Coordinates of C-alpha atoms in Angstrom, one line a residue:
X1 CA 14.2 -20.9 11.3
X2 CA 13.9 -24.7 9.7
X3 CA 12.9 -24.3 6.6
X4 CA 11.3 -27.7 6.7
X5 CA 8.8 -27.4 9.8
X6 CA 7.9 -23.7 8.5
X7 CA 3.6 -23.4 8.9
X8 CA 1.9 -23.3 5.2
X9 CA 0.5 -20.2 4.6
X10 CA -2.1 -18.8 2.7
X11 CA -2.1 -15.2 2.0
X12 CA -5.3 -13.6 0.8
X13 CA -5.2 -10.0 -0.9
X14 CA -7.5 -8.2 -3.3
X15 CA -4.8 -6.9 -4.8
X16 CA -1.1 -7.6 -5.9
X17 CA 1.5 -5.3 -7.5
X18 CA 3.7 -7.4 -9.1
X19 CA 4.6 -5.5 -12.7
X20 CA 3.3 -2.5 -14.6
X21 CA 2.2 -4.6 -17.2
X22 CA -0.3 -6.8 -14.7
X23 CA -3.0 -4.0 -13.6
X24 CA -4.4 -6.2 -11.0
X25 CA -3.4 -3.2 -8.2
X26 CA -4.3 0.0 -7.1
X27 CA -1.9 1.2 -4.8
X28 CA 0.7 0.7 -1.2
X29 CA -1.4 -2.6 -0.2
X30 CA -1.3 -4.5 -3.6
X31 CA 2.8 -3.1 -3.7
X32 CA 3.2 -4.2 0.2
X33 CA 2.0 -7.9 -1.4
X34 CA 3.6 -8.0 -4.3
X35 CA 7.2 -7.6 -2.4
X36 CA 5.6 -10.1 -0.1
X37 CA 5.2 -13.0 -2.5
X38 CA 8.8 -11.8 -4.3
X39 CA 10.5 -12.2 -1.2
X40 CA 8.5 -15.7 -0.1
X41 CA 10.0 -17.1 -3.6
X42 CA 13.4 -15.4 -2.9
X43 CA 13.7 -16.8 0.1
X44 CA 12.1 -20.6 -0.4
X45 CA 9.0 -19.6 2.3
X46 CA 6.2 -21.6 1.8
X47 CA 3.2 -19.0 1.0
X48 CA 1.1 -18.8 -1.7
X49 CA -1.1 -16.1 -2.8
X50 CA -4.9 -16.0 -2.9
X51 CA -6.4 -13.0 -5.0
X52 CA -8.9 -11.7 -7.9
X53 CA -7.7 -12.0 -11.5
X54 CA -9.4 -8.8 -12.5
X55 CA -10.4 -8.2 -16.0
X56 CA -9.8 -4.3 -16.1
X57 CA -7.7 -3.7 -12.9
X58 CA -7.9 -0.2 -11.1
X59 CA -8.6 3.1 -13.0
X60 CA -6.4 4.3 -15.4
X61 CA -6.7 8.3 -14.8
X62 CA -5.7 10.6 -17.3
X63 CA -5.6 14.9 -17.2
X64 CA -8.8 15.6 -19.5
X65 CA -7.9 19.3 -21.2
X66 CA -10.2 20.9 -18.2
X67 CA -7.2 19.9 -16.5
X68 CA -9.3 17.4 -14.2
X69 CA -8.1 13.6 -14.1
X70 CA -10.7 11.3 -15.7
X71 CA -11.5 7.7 -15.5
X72 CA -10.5 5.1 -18.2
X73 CA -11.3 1.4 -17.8
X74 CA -9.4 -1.1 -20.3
X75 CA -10.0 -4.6 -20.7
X76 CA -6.7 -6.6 -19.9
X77 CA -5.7 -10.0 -21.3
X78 CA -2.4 -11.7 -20.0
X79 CA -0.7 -14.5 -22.2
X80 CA 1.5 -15.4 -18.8
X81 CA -2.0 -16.4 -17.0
X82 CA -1.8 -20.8 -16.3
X83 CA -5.3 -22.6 -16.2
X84 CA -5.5 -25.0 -12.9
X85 CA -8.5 -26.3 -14.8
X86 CA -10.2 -25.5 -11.5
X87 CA -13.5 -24.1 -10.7
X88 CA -15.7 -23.3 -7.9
X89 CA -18.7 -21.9 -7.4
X90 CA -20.0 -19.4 -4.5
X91 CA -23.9 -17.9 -4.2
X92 CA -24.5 -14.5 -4.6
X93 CA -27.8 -13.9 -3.9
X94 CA -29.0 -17.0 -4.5
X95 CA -27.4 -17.7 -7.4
X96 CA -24.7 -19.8 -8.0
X97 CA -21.5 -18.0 -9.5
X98 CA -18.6 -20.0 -10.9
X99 CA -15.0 -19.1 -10.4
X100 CA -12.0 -20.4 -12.7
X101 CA -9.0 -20.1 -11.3
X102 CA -5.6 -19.3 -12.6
X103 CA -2.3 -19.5 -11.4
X104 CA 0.5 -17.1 -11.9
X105 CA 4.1 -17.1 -11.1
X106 CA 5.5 -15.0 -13.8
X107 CA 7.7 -12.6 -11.9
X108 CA 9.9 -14.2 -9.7
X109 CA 6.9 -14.8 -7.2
X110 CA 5.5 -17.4 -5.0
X111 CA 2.5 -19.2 -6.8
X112 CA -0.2 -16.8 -6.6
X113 CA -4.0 -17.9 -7.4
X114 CA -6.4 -15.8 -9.0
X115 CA -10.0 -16.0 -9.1
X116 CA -12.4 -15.1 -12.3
X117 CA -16.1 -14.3 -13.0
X118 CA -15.9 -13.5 -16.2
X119 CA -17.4 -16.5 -17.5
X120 CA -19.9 -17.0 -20.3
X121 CA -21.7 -19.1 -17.8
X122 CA -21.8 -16.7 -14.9
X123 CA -24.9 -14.3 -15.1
X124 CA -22.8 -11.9 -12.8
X125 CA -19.8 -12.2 -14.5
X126 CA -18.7 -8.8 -14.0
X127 CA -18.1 -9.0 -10.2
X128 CA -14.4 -9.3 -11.1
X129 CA -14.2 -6.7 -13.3
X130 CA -12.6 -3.8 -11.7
X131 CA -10.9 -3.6 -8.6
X132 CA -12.7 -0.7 -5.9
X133 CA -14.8 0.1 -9.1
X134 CA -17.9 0.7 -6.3
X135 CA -19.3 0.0 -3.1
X136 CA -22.3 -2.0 -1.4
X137 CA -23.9 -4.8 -3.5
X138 CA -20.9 -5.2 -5.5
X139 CA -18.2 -4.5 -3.3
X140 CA -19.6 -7.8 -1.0
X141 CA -20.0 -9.9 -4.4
X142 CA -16.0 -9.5 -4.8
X143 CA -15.4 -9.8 -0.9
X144 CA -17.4 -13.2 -1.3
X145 CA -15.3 -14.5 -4.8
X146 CA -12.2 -13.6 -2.8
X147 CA -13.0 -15.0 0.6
X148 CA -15.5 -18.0 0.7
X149 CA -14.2 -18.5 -3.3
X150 CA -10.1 -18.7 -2.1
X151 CA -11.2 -21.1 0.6
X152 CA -13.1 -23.5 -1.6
X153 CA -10.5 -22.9 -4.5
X154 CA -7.8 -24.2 -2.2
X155 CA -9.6 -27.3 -0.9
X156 CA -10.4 -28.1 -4.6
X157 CA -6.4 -27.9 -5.2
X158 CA -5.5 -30.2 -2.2
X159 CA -3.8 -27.4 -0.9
X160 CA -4.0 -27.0 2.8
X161 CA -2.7 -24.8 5.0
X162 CA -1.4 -23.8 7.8
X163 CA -2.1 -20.5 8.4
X164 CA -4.7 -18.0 6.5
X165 CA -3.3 -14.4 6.2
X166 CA -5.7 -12.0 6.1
X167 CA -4.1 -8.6 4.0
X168 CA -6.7 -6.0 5.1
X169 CA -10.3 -6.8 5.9
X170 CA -11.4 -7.8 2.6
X171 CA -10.6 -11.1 2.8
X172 CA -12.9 -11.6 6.1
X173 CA -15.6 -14.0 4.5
X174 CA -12.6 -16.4 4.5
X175 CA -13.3 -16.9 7.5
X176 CA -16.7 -17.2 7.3
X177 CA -16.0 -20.4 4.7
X178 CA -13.7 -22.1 7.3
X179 CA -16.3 -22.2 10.2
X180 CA -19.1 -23.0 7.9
X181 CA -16.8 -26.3 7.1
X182 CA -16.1 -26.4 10.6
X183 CA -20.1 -26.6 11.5
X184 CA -20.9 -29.1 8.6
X185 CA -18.5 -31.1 10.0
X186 CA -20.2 -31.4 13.5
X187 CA -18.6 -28.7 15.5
X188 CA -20.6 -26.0 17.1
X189 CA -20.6 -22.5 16.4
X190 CA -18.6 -21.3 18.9
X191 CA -16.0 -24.2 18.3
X192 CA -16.2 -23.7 14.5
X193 CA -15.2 -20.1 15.2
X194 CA -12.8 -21.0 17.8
X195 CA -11.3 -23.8 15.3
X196 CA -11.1 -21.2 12.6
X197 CA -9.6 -18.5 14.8
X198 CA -6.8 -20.9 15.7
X199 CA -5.5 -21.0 11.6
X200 CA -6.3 -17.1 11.2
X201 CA -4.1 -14.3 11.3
X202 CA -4.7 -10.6 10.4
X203 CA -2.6 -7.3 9.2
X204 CA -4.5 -3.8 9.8
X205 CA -3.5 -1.3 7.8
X206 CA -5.5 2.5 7.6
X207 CA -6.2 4.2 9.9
X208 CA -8.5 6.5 8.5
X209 CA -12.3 5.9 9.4
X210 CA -13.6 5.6 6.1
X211 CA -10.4 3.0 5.0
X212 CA -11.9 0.6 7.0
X213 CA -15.4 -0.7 5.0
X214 CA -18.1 -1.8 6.4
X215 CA -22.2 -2.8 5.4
X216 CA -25.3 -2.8 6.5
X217 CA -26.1 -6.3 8.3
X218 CA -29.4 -7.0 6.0
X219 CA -27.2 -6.5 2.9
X220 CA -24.6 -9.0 4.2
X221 CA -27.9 -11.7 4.6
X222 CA -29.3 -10.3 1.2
X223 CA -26.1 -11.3 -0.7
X224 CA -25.5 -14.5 1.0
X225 CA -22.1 -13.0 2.2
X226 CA -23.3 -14.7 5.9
X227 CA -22.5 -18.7 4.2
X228 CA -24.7 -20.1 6.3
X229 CA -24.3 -18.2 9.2
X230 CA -27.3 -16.8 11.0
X231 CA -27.9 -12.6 11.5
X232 CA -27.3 -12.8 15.6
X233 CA -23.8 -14.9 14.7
X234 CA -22.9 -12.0 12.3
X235 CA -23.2 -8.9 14.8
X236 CA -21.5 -11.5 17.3
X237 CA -18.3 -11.3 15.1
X238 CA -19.0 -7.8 12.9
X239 CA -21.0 -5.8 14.8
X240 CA -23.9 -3.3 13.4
X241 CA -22.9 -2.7 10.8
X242 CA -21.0 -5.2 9.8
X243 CA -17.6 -3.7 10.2
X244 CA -14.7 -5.9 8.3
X245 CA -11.5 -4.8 10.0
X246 CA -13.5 -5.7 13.6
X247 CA -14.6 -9.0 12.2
X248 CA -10.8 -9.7 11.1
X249 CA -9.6 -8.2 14.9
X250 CA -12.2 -10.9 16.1
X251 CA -11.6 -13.9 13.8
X252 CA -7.6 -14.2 14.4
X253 CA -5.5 -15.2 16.7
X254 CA -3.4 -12.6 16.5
X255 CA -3.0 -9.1 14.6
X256 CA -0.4 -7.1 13.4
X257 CA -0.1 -3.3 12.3
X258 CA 2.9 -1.9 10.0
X259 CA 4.6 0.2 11.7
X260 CA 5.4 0.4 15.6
X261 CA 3.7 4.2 15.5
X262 CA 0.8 2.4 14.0
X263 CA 0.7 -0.3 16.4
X264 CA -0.3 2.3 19.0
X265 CA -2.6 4.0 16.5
X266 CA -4.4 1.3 15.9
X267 CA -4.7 -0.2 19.1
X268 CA -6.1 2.8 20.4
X269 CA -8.6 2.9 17.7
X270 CA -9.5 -0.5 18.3
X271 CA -9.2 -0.5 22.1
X272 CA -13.6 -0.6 22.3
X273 CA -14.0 -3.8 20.5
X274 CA -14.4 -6.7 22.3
X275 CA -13.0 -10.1 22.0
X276 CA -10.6 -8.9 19.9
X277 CA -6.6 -10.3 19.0
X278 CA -4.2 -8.7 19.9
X279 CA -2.3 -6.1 17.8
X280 CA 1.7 -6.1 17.3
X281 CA 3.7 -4.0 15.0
X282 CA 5.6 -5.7 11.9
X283 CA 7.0 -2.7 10.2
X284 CA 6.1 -3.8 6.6
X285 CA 9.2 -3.7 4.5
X286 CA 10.5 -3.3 0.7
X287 CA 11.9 -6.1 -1.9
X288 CA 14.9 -4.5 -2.9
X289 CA 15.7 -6.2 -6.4
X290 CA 12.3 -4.8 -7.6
X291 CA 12.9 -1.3 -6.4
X292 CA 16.8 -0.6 -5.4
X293 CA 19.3 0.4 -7.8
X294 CA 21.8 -1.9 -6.9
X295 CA 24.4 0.6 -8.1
X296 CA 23.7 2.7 -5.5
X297 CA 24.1 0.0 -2.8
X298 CA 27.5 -0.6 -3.9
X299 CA 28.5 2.7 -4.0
X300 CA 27.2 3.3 -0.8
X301 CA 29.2 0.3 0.7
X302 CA 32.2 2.5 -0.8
X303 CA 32.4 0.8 -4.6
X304 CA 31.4 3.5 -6.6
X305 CA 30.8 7.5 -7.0
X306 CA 27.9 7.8 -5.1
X307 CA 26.5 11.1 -6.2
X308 CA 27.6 10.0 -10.2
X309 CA 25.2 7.0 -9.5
X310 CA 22.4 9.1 -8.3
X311 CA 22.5 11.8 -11.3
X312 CA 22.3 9.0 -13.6
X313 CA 19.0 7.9 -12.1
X314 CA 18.4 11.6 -12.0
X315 CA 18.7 12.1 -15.6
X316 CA 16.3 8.9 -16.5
X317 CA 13.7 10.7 -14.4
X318 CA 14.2 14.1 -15.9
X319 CA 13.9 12.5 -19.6
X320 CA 10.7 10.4 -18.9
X321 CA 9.1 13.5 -17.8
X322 CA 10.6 15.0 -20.8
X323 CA 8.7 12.3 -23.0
X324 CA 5.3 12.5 -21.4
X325 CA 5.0 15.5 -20.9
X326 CA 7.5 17.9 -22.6
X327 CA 9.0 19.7 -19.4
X328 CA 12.5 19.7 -19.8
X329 CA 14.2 19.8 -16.1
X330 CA 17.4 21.2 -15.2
X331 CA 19.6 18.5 -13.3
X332 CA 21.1 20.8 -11.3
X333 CA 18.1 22.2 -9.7
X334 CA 16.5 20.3 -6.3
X335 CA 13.5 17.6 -7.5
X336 CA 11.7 16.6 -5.1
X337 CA 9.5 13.9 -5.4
X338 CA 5.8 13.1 -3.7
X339 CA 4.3 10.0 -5.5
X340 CA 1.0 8.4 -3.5
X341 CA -3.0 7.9 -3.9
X342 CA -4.5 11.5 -3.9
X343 CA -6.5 12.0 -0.9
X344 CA -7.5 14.3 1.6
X345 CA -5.1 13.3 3.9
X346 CA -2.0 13.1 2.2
X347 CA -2.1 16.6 1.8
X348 CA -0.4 16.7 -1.8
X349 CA -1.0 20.5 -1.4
X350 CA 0.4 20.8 1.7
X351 CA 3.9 22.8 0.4
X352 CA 1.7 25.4 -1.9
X353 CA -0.2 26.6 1.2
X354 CA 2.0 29.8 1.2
X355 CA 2.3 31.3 -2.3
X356 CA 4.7 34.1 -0.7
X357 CA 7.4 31.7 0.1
X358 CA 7.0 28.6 -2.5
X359 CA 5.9 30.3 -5.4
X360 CA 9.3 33.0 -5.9
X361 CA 11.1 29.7 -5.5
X362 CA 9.4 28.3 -8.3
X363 CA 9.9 31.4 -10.3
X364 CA 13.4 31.4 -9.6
X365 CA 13.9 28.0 -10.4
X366 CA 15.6 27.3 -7.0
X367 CA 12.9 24.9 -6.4
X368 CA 11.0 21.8 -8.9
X369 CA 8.2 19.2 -7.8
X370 CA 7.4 16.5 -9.7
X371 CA 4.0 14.5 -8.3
X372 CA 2.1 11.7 -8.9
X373 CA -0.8 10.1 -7.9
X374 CA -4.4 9.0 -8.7
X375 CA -7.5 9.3 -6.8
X376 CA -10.7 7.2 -5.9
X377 CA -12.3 7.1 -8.5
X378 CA -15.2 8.2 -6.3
X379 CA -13.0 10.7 -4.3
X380 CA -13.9 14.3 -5.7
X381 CA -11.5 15.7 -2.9
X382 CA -8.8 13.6 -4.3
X383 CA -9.4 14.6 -7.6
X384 CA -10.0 18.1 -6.8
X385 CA -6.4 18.1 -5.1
X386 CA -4.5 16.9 -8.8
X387 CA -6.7 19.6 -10.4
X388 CA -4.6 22.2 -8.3
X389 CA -1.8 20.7 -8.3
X390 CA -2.1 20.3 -12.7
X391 CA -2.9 23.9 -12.8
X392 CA -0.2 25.3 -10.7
X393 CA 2.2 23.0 -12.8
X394 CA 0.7 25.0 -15.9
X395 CA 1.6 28.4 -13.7
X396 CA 5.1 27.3 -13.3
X397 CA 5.8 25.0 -16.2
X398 CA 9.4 24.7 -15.9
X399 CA 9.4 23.6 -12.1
X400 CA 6.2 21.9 -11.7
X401 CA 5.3 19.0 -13.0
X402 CA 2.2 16.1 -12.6
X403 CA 2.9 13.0 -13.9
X404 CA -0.5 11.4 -14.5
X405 CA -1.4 7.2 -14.4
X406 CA 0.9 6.6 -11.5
X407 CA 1.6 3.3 -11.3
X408 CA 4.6 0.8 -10.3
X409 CA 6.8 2.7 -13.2
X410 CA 6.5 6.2 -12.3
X411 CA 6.9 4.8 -8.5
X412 CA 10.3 3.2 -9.6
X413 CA 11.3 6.1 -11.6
X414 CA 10.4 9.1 -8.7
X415 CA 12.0 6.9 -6.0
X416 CA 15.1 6.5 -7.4
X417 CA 15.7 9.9 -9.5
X418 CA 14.4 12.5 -7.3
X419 CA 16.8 14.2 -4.9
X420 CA 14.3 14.5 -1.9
X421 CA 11.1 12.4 -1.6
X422 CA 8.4 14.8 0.2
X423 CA 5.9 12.9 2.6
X424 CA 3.3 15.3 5.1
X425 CA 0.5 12.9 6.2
X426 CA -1.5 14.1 9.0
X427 CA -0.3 12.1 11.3
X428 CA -1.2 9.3 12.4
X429 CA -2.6 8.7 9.8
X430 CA 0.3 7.2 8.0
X431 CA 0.2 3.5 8.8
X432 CA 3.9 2.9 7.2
X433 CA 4.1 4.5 3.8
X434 CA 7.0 2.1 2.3
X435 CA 7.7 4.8 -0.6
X436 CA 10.0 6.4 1.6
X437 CA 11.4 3.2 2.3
X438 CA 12.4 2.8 -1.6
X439 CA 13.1 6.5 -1.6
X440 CA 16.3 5.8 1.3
X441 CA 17.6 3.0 -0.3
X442 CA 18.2 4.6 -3.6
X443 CA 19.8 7.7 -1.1
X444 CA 16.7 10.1 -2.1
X445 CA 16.6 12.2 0.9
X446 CA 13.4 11.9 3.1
X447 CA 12.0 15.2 3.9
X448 CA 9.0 13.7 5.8
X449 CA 6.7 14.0 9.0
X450 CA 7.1 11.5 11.4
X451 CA 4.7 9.2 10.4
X452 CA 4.9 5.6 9.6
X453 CA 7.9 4.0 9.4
X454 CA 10.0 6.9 9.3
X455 CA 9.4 8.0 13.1
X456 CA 11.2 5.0 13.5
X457 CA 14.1 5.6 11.1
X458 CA 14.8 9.3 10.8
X459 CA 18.2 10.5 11.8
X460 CA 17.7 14.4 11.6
X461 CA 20.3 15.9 9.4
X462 CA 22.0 12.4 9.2
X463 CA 19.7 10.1 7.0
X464 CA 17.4 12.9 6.1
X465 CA 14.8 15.5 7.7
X466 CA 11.7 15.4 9.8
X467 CA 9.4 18.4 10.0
X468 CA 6.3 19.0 12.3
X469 CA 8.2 17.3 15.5
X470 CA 5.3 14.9 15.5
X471 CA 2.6 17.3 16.5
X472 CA -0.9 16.4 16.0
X473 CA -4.3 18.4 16.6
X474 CA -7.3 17.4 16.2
X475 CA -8.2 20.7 14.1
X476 CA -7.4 19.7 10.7
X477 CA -6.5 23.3 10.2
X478 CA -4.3 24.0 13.2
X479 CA -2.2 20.6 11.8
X480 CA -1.9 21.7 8.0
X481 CA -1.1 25.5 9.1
X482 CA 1.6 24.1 12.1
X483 CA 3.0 21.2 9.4
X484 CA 3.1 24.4 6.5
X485 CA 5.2 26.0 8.8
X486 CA 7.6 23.6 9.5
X487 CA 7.6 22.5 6.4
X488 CA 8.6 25.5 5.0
X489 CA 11.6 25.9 7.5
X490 CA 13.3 22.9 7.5
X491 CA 13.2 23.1 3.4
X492 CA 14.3 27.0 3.0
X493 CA 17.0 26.5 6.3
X494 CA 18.2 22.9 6.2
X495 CA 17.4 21.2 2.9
X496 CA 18.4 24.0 0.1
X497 CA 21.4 25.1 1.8
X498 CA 23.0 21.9 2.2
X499 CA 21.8 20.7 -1.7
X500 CA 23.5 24.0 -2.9
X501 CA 26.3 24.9 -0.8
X502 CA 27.5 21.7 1.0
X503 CA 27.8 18.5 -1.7
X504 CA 29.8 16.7 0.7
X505 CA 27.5 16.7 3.2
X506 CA 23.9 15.9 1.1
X507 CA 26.5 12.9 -0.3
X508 CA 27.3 11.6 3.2
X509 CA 23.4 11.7 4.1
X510 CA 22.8 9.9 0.9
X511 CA 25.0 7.2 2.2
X512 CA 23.9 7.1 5.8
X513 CA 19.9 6.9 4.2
X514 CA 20.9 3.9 2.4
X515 CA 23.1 2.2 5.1
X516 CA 20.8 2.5 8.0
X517 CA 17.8 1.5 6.4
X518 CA 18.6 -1.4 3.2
X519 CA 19.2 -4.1 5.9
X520 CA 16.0 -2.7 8.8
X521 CA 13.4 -2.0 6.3
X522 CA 14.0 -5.3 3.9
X523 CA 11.3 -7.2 3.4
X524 CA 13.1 -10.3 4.5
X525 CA 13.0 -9.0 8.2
X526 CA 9.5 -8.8 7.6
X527 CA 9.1 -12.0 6.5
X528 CA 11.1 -13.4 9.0
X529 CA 9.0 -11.5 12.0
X530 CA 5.6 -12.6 10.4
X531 CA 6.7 -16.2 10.9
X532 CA 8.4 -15.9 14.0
X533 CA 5.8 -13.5 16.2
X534 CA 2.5 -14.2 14.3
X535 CA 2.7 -17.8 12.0
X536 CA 4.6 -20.1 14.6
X537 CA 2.1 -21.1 17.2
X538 CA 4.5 -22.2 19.9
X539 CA 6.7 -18.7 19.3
X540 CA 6.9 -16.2 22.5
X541 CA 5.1 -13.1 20.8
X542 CA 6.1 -10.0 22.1
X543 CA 2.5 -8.0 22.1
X544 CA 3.9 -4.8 23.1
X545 CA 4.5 -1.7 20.5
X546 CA 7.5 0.0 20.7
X547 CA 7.3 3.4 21.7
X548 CA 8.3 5.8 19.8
X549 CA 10.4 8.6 20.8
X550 CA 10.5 12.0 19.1

């Protein structure tokens, strides 16, 4: 691709993972953008971000001495933040709310812009405080900062782009901005919203119901999120209620999902709505400076001791977890690793179901865990699920171990010193899950269900393991009891016999992990598909998914 005639784009997120030390991210979507806007200023593409500059980030979640995570909320101040000296104001229920907004590009990223509330002339100035802190009212105050605010933010910066990337559905009201400027400057509605469509384009991500927000139509016209627009032109794009993700399908030109598995997945969820763009599937992909030990790429490639490498990132795992939490680990024992958000579906739990078979592992110290993960802070499930897992790490305190506050760190840390990295989604529900990704290139083993991306890249007994054979039920408790199963047979029959009895061959997996995925799952090939299937205009997409085959 020219370089030169590349489309501008404009890539709106609520949240960005960029560095442990900038809490402006929760979890896989502000990490997927992060590596985004790393690799846009790796590789000279011209993108800049669009986001919230909030003032106490996500939840930092701590084990309380109930042995139940709880909720702390710092405020955060950043000395790398730059004033633009721009504001601009958006109405929130009739009242005007101004928005300063900062620029950062402090960590080897593409500009990123970052709007604020918290302004002693903003009554509201708390609608960027923290980031999923709650639902309705405010929830739709943010969406409006980050959507009709970004819009107007760019104008007032002469910047103009191309293309407008919606990351998830939050950023819909983006949209909204661009045919209200459409309609004040003469067009019609329908060739506002047809004018608007043309710039937008849209990436999906969950697939679970409840992932994908939506509010009451009233509300929207209570809190001024409409900009101008009138209640019957709202359900026309949104529907009743207002669903985001079906307004984003319906205000771009063209969708994508992040993984092929997930193209399907969502597709078929999606196949009622009308009117909508089409869906393709981008696998998303990792930015390997930020999360690949580049020793282990070079020993891979035949330049170094493979397993030698590995034990040292081993061994800066085990004495972290030393340091927060005491637990001393034996580096000759199998880790396993299972970092992700806490939630129903994820199934932390999963490999406990049978105390018979896991638990004399434990015992035995054949066998150690280490997890991490927060919940929602509105997710009781979720947090129910770490208040097992903490107290079976209590039962078995020299093989179990939580790791509490996960966060980009922690992520780094598990990814690259664990010796299998455990992933049992019920699937599909698994749009991509990029630790695994991370995980292979650092020759961590996947032991995973074929989910996400790794239905596309498992190798069984080559790169790693799959369990489950991609079985699904709609029983919840026919898929965790099948998926236990499995599990638990691959592990006891495949996995510890090869860690314990055949080096040679856990050591050639570890190289064939991170030689067929490092070049596949780079976020440079994501890049480079985003531009060429979804940003160019004139570009022959191909709309079909790519089946997967089991």
């Amino acid at each position: 691709m020219n370089q030169d005639t590349l489309p501008k784009v404009a890539y709106f997120c609520m949240e960005y993972g960029l560095d442990p030390s900038f809490h402006i991210y929760a979890g896989g979507l502000g990490i997927l953008a992060g590596d985004y806007l790393k690799a846009a200023k790796e590789y000279d593409m011209p993108v800049i971000g669009v986001g919230i500059r909030w003032r106490q980030g996500y939840t930092h979640q701590e084990i309380g001495q109930d042995l139940k995570p709880y909720d702390i909320f710092h405020d955060y101040e950043y000395d790398f933040l730059k004033d633009t000296g721009v504001k601009v104001t958006v109405q929130v229920q009739n009242r005007q709310v101004v928005c300063k907004v900062w620029k950062v590009d402090a960590f080897g990223n593409a500009p990123l812009y970052l709007l604020d509330t918290y302004l002693p002339e903003n009554e509201d100035s708390w609608i960027t405080g923290q980031l999923y802190g709650r639902m309705g009212e405010e929830r739709i105050a943010q969406e409006i900062v980050l959507g009709i605010g970004g819009v107007k933010a760019l104008k007032a910066m002469g910047i103009q782009p191309d293309v407008y990337h919606f990351n998830e559905g939050h950023a819909v009201l983006a949209g909204f901005e661009l045919i209200r400027q459409n309609m004040a400057a003469g067009m019609s509605f329908d060739k506002a919203l047809e004018a608007a469509r043309d710039k937008i384009v849209f990436t999906t991500h969950t697939p679970v119901i409840e992932g994908n927000e939506s509010h009451p139509l009233n509300q929207m016209m209570y809190m001024g999120a409409n900009n101008t627009l009138s209640y019957e032109q709202l359900y026309a794009i949104g529907g009743s209620p207002f669903n985001m993700t079906v307004a984003a399908l319906r205000l771009s030109r063209i969708s994508n999902a992040v993984s092929q598995l997930h193209c399907q997945t969502a597709n078929n969820m999606w196949k009622h709505v009308s009117n909508r763009s089409e869906i393709i599937g981008i696998t998303n992909g990792i930015h390997i400076p930020t999360w690949v030990d580049n020793n282990m790429l070079l020993a891979a490639e035949g330049h170094g001791d493979l397993w030698e490498c590995h034990m040292i990132n081993k061994m800066k795992l085990i004495r972290f977890i030393k340091e927060k939490t005491g637990v001393i680990l034996d580096p000759d024992v199998l880790l396993i690793g299972f970092g992700r958000r806490a939630t129903a579906y994820k199934r932390h739990d999963l490999i406990f179901r049978d105390p018979n078979i896991i638990f004399p592992l434990l015992r035995d110290k054949k066998l150690q865990i280490v997890f991490s993960g927060k919940a929602h802070p509105l997710d009781n499930v979720g947090k129910e699920i770490i208040a097992n897992i903490v107290k079976i790490s209590k039962q078995f305190p020299e093989s179990v171990v939580f790791l509490e506050n996960y966060d980009m760190n922690i992520g780094r840390l598990l990814t690259r010193g664990a010796d299998v990295w455990l992933n049992n989604p019920r699937r599909p529900m698994e749009a991509c899950g990029t630790s695994g990704m991370k995980a292979a290139m650092n020759g961590v083993l996947n032991l995973s269900i074929l989910d996400g991306w790794w239905a596309e890249a498992c190798e069984h007994g080559v790169n790693g393991w799959q369990f489950g054979d991609g079985f699904t039920h709609p029983s919840p408790a026919i898929q965790d009891s099948h998926d236990s199963k499995a599990l638990y047979q691959v592990l006891l029959n495949e996995v510890m016999p090869t860690y314990y009895h055949n080096r040679q061959k856990w050591i050639d997996m570890m190289r064939n992990s991170i030689l067929s995925t490092k070049d596949r799952f780079n976020i440079k090939r994501m890049m480079d598909e985003y531009f060429s299937r979804m940003y160019l205009k004139n570009s022959q997409t191909d709309r079909s998914c790519k089946k997967i085959s089991i």
